[in-house]
XYZ file of C-alpha atoms in Angstrom:
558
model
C 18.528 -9.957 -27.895
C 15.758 -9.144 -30.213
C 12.573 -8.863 -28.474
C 8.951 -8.019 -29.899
C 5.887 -5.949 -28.247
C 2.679 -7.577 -27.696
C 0.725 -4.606 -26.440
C 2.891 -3.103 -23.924
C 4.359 -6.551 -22.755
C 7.952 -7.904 -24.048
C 7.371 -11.336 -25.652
C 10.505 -13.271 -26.503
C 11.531 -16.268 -28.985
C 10.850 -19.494 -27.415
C 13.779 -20.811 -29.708
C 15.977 -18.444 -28.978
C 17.327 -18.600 -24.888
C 16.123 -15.947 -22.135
C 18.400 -15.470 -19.488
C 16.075 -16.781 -16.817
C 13.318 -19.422 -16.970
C 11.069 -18.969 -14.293
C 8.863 -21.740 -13.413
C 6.008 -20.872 -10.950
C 4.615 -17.244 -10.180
C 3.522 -17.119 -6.977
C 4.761 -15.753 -3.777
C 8.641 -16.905 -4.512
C 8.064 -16.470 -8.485
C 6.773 -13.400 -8.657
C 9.460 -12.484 -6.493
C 12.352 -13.984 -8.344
C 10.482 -12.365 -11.509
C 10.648 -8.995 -10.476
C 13.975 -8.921 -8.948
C 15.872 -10.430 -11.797
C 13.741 -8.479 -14.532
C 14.561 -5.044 -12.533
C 18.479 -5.859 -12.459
C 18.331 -6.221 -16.417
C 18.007 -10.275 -17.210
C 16.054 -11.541 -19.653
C 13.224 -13.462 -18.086
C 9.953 -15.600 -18.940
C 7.419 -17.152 -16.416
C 5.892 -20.077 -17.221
C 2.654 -19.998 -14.784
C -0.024 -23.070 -15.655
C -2.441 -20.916 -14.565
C -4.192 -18.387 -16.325
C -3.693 -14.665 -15.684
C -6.478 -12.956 -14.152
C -6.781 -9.295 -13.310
C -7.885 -7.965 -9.807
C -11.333 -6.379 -11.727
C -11.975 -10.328 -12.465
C -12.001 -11.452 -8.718
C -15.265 -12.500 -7.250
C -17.581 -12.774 -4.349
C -19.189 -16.120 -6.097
C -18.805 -18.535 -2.557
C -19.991 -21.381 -4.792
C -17.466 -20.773 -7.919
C -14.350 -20.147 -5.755
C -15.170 -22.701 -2.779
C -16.689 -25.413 -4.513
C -15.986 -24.852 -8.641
C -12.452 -24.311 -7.219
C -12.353 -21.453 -9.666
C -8.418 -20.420 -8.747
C -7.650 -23.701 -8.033
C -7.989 -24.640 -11.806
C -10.756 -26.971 -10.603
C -8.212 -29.231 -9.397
C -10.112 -31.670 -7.658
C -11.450 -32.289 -10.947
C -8.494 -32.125 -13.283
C -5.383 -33.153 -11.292
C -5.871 -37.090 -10.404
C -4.020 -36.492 -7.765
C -3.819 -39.354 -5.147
C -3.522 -39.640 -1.896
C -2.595 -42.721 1.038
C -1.412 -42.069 4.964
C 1.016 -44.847 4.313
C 3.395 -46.357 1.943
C 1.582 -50.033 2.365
C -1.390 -48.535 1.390
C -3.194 -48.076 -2.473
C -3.103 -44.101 -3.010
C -6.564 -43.550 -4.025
C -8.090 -40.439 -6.116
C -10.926 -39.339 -4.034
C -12.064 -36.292 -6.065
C -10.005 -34.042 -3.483
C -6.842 -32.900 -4.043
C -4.976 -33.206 -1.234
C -2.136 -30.438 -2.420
C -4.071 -27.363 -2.633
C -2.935 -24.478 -4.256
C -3.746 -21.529 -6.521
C -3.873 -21.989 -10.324
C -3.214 -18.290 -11.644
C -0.939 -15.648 -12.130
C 0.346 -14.813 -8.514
C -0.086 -18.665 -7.731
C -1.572 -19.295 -4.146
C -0.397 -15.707 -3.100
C -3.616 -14.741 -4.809
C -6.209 -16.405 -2.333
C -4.475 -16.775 0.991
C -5.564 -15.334 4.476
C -2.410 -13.322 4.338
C -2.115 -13.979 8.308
C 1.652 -13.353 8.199
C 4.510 -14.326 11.031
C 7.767 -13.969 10.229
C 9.991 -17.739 11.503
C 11.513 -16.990 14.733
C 15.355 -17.121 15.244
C 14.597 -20.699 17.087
C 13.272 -22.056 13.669
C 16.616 -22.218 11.677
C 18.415 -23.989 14.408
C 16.493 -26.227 16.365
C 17.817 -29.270 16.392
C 21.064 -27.633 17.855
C 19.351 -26.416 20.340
C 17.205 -29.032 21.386
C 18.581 -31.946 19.802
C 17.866 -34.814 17.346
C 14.172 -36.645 16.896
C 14.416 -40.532 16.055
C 13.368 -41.622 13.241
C 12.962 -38.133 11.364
C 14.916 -35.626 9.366
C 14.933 -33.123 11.938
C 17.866 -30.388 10.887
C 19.200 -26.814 11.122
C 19.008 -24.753 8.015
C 22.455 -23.468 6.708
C 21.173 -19.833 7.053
C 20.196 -18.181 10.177
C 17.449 -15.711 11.078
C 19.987 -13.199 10.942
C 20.657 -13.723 7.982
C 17.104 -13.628 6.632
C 15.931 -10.650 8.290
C 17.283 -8.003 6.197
C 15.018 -10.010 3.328
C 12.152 -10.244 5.506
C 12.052 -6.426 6.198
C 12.215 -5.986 2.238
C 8.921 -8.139 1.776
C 7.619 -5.806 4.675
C 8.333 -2.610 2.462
C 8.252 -4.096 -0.727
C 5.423 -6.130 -0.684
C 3.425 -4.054 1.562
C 3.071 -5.516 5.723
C 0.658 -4.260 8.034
C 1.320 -5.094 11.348
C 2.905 -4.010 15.109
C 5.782 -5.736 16.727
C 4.715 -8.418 19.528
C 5.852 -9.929 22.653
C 7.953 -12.575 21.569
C 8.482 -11.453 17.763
C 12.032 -11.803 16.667
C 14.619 -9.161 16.273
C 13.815 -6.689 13.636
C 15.543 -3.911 11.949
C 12.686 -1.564 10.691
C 9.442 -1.465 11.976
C 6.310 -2.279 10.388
C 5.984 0.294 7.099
C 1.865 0.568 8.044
C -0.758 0.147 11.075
C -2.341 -3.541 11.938
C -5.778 -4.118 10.647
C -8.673 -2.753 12.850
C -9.373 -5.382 15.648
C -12.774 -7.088 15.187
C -15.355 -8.686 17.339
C -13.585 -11.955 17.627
C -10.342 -10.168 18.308
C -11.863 -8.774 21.067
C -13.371 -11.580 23.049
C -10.338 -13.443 22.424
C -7.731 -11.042 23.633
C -9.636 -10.447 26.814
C -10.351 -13.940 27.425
C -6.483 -14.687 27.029
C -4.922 -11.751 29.359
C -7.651 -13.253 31.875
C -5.201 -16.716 31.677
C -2.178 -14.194 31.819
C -1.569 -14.681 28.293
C -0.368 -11.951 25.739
C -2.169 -12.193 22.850
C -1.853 -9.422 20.312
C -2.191 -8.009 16.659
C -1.676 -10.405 13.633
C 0.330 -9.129 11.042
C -1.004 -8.941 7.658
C -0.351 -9.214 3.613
C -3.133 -6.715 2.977
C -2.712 -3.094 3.392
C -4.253 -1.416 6.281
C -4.195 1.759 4.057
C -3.165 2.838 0.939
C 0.534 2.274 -0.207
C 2.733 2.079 -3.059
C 0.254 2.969 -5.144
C -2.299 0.620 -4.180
C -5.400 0.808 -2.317
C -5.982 -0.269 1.286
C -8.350 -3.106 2.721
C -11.888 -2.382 1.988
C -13.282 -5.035 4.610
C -14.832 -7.036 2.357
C -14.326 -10.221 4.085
C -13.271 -11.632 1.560
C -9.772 -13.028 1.756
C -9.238 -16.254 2.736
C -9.540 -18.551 -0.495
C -11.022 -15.241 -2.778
C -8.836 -12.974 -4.970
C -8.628 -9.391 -3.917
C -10.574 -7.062 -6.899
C -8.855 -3.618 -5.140
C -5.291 -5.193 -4.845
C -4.920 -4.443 -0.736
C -3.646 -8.323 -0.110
C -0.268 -8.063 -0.711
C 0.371 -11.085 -3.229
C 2.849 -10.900 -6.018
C 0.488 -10.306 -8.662
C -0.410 -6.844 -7.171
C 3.126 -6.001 -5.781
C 5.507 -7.819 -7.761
C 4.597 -8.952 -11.134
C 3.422 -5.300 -12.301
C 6.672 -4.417 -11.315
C 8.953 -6.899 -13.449
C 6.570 -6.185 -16.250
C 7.162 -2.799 -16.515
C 10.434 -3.139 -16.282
C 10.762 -4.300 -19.893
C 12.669 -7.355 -19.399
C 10.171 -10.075 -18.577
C 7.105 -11.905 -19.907
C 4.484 -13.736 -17.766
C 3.093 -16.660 -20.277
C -0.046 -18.227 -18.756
C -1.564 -21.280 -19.285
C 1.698 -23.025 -19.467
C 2.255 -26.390 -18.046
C 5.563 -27.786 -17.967
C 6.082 -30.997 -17.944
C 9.520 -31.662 -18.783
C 13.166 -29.439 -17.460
C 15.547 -30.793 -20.388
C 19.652 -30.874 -19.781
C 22.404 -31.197 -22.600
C 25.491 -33.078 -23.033
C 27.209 -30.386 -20.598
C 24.215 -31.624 -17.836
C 23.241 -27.799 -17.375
C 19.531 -27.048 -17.893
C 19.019 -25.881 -21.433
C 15.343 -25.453 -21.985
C 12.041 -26.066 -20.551
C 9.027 -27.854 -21.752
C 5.472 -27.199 -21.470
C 1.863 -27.228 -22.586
C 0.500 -24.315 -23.838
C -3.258 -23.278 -23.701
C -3.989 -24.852 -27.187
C -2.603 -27.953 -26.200
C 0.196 -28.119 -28.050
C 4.412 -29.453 -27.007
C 6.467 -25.879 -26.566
C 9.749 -25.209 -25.138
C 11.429 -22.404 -23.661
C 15.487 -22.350 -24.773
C 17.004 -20.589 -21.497
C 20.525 -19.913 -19.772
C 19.350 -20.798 -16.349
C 16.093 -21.865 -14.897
C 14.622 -21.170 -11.327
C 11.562 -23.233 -10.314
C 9.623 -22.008 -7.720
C 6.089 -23.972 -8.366
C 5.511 -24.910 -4.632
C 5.902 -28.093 -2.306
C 4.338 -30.080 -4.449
C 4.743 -29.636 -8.411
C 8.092 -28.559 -7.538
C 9.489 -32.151 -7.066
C 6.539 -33.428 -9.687
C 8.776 -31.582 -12.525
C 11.853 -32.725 -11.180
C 10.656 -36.496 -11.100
C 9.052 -35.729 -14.403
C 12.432 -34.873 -16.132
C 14.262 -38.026 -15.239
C 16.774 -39.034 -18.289
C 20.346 -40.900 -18.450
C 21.987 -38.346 -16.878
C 19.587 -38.098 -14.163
C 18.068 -41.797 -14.021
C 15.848 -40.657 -10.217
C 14.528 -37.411 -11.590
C 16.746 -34.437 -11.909
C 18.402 -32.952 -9.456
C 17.781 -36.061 -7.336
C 20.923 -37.681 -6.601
C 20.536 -36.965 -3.170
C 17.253 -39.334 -3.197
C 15.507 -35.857 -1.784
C 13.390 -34.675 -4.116
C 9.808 -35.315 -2.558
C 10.967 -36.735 0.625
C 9.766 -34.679 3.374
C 6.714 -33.155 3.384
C 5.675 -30.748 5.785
C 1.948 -29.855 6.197
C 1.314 -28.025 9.513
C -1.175 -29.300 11.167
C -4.161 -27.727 12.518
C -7.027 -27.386 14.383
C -9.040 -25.135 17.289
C -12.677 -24.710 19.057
C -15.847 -22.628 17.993
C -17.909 -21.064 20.143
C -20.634 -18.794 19.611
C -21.985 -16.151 21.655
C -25.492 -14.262 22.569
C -24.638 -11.037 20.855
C -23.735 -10.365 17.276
C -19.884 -10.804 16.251
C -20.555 -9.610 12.371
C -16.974 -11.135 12.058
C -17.728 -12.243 8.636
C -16.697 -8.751 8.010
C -12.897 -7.574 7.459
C -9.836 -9.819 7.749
C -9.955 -13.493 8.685
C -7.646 -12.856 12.090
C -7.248 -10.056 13.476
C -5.457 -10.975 17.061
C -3.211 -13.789 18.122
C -0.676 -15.490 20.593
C 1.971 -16.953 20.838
C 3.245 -17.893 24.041
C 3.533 -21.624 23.190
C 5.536 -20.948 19.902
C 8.942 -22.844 21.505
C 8.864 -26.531 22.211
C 8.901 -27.881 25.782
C 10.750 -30.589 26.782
C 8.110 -30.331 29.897
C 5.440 -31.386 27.743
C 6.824 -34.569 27.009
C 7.033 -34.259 23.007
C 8.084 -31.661 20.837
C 6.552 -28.852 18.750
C 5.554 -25.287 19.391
C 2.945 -23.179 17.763
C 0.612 -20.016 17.662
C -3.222 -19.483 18.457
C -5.320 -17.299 16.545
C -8.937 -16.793 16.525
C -11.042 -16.246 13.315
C -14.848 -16.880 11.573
C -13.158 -19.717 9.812
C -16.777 -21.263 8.145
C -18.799 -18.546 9.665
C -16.906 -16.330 7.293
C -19.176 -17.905 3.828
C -22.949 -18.864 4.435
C -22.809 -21.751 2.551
C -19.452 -23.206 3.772
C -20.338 -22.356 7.206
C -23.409 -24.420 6.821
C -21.916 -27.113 5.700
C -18.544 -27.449 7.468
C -19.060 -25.058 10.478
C -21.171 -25.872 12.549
C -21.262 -27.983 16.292
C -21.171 -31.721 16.020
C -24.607 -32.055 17.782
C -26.519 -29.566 15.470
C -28.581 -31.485 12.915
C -27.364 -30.886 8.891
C -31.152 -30.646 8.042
C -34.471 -29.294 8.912
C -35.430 -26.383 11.233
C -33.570 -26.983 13.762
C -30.756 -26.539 11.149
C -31.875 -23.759 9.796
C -32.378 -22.095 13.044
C -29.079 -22.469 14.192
C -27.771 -21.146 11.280
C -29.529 -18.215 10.675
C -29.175 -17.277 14.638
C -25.292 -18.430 14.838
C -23.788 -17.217 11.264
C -23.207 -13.352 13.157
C -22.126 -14.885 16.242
C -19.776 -17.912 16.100
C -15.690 -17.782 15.733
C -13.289 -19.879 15.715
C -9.829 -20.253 18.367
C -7.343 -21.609 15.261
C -4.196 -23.932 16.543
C -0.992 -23.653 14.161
C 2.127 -25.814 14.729
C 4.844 -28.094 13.864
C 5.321 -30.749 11.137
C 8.059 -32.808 11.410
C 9.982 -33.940 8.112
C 9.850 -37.663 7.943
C 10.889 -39.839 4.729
C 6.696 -41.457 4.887
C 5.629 -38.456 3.955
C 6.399 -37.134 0.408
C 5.216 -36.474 -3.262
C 5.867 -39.037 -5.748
C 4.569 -39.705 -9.087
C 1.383 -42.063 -9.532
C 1.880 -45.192 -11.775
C -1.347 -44.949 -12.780
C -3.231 -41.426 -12.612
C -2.871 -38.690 -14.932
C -3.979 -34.924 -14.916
C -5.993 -34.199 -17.620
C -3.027 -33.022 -19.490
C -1.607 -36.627 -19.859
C 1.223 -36.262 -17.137
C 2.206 -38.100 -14.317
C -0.515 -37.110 -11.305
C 1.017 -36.378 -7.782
C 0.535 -39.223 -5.418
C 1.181 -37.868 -1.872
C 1.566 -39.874 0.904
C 1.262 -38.001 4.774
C 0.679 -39.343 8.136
C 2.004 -36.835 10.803
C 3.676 -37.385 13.255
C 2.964 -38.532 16.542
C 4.350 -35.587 18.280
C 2.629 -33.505 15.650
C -0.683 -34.588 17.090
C 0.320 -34.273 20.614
C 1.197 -30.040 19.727
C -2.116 -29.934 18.355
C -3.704 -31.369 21.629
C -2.080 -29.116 23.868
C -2.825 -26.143 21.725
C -6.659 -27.158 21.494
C -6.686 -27.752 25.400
C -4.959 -24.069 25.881
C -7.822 -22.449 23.300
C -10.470 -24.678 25.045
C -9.606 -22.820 28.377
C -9.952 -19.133 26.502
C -13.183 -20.487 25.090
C -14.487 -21.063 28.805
C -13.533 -17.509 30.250
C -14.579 -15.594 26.831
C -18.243 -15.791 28.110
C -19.530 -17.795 25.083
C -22.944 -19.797 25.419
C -21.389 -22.481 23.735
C -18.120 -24.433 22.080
C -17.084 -27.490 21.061
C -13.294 -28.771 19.793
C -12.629 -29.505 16.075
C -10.809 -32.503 15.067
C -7.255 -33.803 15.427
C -6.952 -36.377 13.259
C -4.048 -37.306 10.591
C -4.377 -34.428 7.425
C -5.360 -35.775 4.216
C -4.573 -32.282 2.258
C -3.169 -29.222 2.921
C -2.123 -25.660 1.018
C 1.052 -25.413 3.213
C 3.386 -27.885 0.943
C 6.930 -27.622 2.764
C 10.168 -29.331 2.696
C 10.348 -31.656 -0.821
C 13.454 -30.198 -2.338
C 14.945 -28.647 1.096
C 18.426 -26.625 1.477
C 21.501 -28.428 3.069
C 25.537 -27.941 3.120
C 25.286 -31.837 2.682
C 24.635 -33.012 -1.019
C 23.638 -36.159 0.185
C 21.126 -35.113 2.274
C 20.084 -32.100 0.771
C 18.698 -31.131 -2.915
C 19.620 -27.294 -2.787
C 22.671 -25.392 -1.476
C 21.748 -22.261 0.682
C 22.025 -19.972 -2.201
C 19.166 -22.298 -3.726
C 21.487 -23.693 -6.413
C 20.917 -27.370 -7.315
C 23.765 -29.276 -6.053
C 23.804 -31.332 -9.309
C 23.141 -29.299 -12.060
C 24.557 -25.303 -11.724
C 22.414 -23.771 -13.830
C 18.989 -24.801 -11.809
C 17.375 -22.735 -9.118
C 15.001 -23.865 -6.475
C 12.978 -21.418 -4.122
C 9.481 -21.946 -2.926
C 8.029 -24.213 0.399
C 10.069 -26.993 -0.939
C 13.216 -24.872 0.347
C 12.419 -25.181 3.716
C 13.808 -27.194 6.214
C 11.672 -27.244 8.756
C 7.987 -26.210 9.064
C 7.878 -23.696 11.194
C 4.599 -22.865 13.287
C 2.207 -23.009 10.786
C 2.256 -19.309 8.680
C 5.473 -20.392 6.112
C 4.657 -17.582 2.890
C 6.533 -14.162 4.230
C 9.518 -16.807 5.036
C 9.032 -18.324 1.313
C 8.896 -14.456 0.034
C 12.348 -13.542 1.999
C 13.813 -16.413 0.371
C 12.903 -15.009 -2.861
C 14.466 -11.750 -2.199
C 17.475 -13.430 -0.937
C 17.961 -16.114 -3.507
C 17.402 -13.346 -6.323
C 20.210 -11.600 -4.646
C 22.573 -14.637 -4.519
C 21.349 -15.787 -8.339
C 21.976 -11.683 -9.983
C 25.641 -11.853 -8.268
C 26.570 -15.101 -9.139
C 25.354 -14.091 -12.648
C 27.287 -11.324 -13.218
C 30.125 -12.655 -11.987
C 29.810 -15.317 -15.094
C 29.296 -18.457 -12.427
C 26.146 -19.690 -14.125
């Protein structure tokens, strides 16, 4: 293939077809990018974001947290719409209720990088537990077992810092570095929790604890959760992946490229994707294959997008699955502050949890399971924290206000409950008849009301931190809300992987089950939720989909 050099990047022909189209670059993209650009394919990323170096990260609270700087200002630009229920008008509130990353390393770029790996019990659930009325509840068609040797090649390969826990799942390789250095909170919260006969212990991390593969450890910053990492410790594709496929010669990342459009020919195989480049101007991308992985949400948005004759629902939607059950997680915890300094606004958001109540109960009358972690949350950014974290009886004004926060910003945390979503056909990403981005395309509409047995996890998870909260010796806490999510960057379950065509969108090699050249892998993979931490789980996938995609590839089945 003839290829030119932009600086030391490849660039290819956008009329002339790549081996690989990769739509999305984040924690499954940049992934798939590397993997199939190392084992010689041809490959071009089309990420809508723009492409942002780790010297160009920030401390800015107000440009990141409320300019939505990575988040392409998305509140802003995305008309996306939002409704609990299908009766209801979806309504554009100025908040976009899918929240993720706009830049090169998508939404691996500014997470918390707390990272659990699933459990064996959360590929086969429903066989052990049995069916939920009037959900979706399924197994996956892969087991943990079969995951794991991908999940200890994100622990290597991406770069995991961590120590094996309690009631962690089998693993065949230990951790490659240390856990993070246990803070303040940590502290408190571990003490508080043995006193209940509970085992907390270390979170596991994206971000190095020290220096590896070339890249430097965790500088303490504080800055993680939401923020970009300017010394590359947190682990996300653009510092441990994406280097990687570009030097091997074979791939080009292309920012600021929106598609809008995955075009089929007369043979219905995918032959070349459409987008919006930064000018503004109609390009396409001729390619052999194409593997989307542009998360839970846009996803099934380009899929709905690219409806034709041949695919009159959307493509790869005969199965009537594309957008149909969305997963958020749902959350939420107590805060508590304390007489003596915490500092915890220092170092990594989490730095010990539990998870004792990760398996669901049939003794607590509903299902779900989940983990408890405790964290600054809010007390982690002045401004946010003075906005969003602070007790329910504290005024938002005056010097009473102002008191509290200057006395409470070193000294308050926060007990976080993760758990279960189930998939239900009410909740799901559809197109909006009448919003548009500010590129002229259809606008997600997403529609979510969890579940009741969603809310009842959450409950019993708040009630269990309430009771480390009262034997942690704080002066003070209070209980967050549980109430029905309006957004969420967790985005699970829209295209998810089944044996079944009819009931599934993907097989569980992540091949479209109607057109063979099209590749799905991101949170829309998933089949079930999990407890609440889903993006190692979305990077084994990557590994292992890359594996299944190279070998079907060279043994001409694509």
């Amino acid at each position: 293939m003839e290829v030119t050099r932009m600086s030391e990047y490849v660039t290819y022909d956008t009329r002339k077809p790549v081996d690989f189209v990769i739509v999305g670059s984040g924690s499954a993209g940049g992934i798939m990018a590397k993997e199939l650009s190392v084992a010689g394919f041809s490959v071009v990323v089309l990420e809508q974001g723009p492409y942002r170096r780790a010297n160009e990260f920030t401390h800015d609270e107000y440009s990141v947290l409320f300019a939505e700087e990575l988040l392409g200002q998305s509140s802003k630009r995305d008309g996306q719409t939002f409704r609990h229920f299908e009766s209801e008008e979806a309504v554009d509130n100025g908040f976009a209720p899918a929240r993720y990353a706009r830049t090169v390393g998508g939404s691996s770029v500014h997470f918390t990088a707390n990272f659990w790996r699933f459990h064996e019990i959360d590929f086969n659930e429903r066989s052990q537990i049995g069916g939920i009325s009037g959900t979706n509840f399924a197994d996956w068609p892969i087991s943990y077992a079969e995951l794991e040797p991908y999940y200890t090649k994100v622990d290597w390969e991406v770069g995991i810092s961590g120590v094996e826990g309690p009631f962690d799942p089998p693993r065949s390789k230990p951790f490659p570095l240390p856990p993070m250095p246990v803070k303040s909170s940590g502290v408190i919260f571990e003490r508080a929790a043995k006193k209940l006969g509970l085992h907390p212990q270390p979170e596991p991390h994206a971000i190095l604890s020290k220096p590896f593969n070339g890249r430097s450890g965790c500088i303490s910053c504080g800055h993680c959760m939401w923020f970009g990492c300017e010394v590359g410790a947190k682990s996300s594709t653009l510092a441990s992946m994406i280097p990687l496929a570009e030097a091997s010669g074979n791939c080009e990342i292309r920012p600021n490229s929106a598609v809008f459009r995955i075009a089929t020919n007369s043979s219905n195989k995918v032959s070349e994707v459409l987008y919006i480049d930064a000018e503004g101007q109609q390009q396409g991308q001729k390619a052999r294959a194409v593997v989307v992985c542009a998360n839970g949400a846009e996803t099934p948005r380009r899929f709905l997008m690219s409806e034709s004759e041949r695919h009159p629902n959307g493509l790869a939607n005969s199965s009537g699955f594309v957008g149909r059950n969305l997963m958020f997680n749902a959350h939420t915890g107590v805060g508590a502050t304390f007489d003596k300094p915490l500092n915890d606004y220092k170092g990594v958001q989490v730095t010990r949890m539990l998870h004792d109540f990760y398996n669901s109960d049939e003794k607590r009358g509903f299902y779900g399971g989940g983990g408890i972690d405790v964290r600054p949350l809010f007390a982690a950014h002045p401004i946010m924290y003075s906005l969003n974290g602070l007790p329910p009886d504290v005024p938002t004004w005056g010097k009473e206000f102002k008191d509290f926060v200057s006395h409470n910003f070193t000294r308050q945390l926060f007990i976080t409950c993760s758990t279960t979503s189930l998939p239900l056909d009410r909740n799901n990403i559809t197109l909006d008849p009448k919003s548009k981005d500010n590129l002229g395309r259809p606008a997600l509409r997403v529609t979510y009301h969890d579940h009741e047995d969603d809310l009842a996890m959450v409950k019993f998870l708040q009630d269990r931190a309430v009771e480390i909260a009262e034997v942690s010796e704080a002066n003070n806490y209070w209980r967050g809300p549980i109430e029905p999510a309006t957004f969420s960057p967790h985005l699970l379950g829209t295209c998810r992987m089944g044996d079944d065509p009819e009931s599934s969108v993907i097989d569980r090699n992540h091949r479209s089950h109607d057109v063979s050249n099209l590749f799905i892998c991101d949170g829309s993979s998933f089949v079930s939720s999990g407890r609440g931490q889903p993006t190692q789980t979305i990077m084994a996938l990557a590994f292992r989909a890359a594996d299944k995609i190279i070998a079907a590839a060279e043994a001409g089945d694509i």
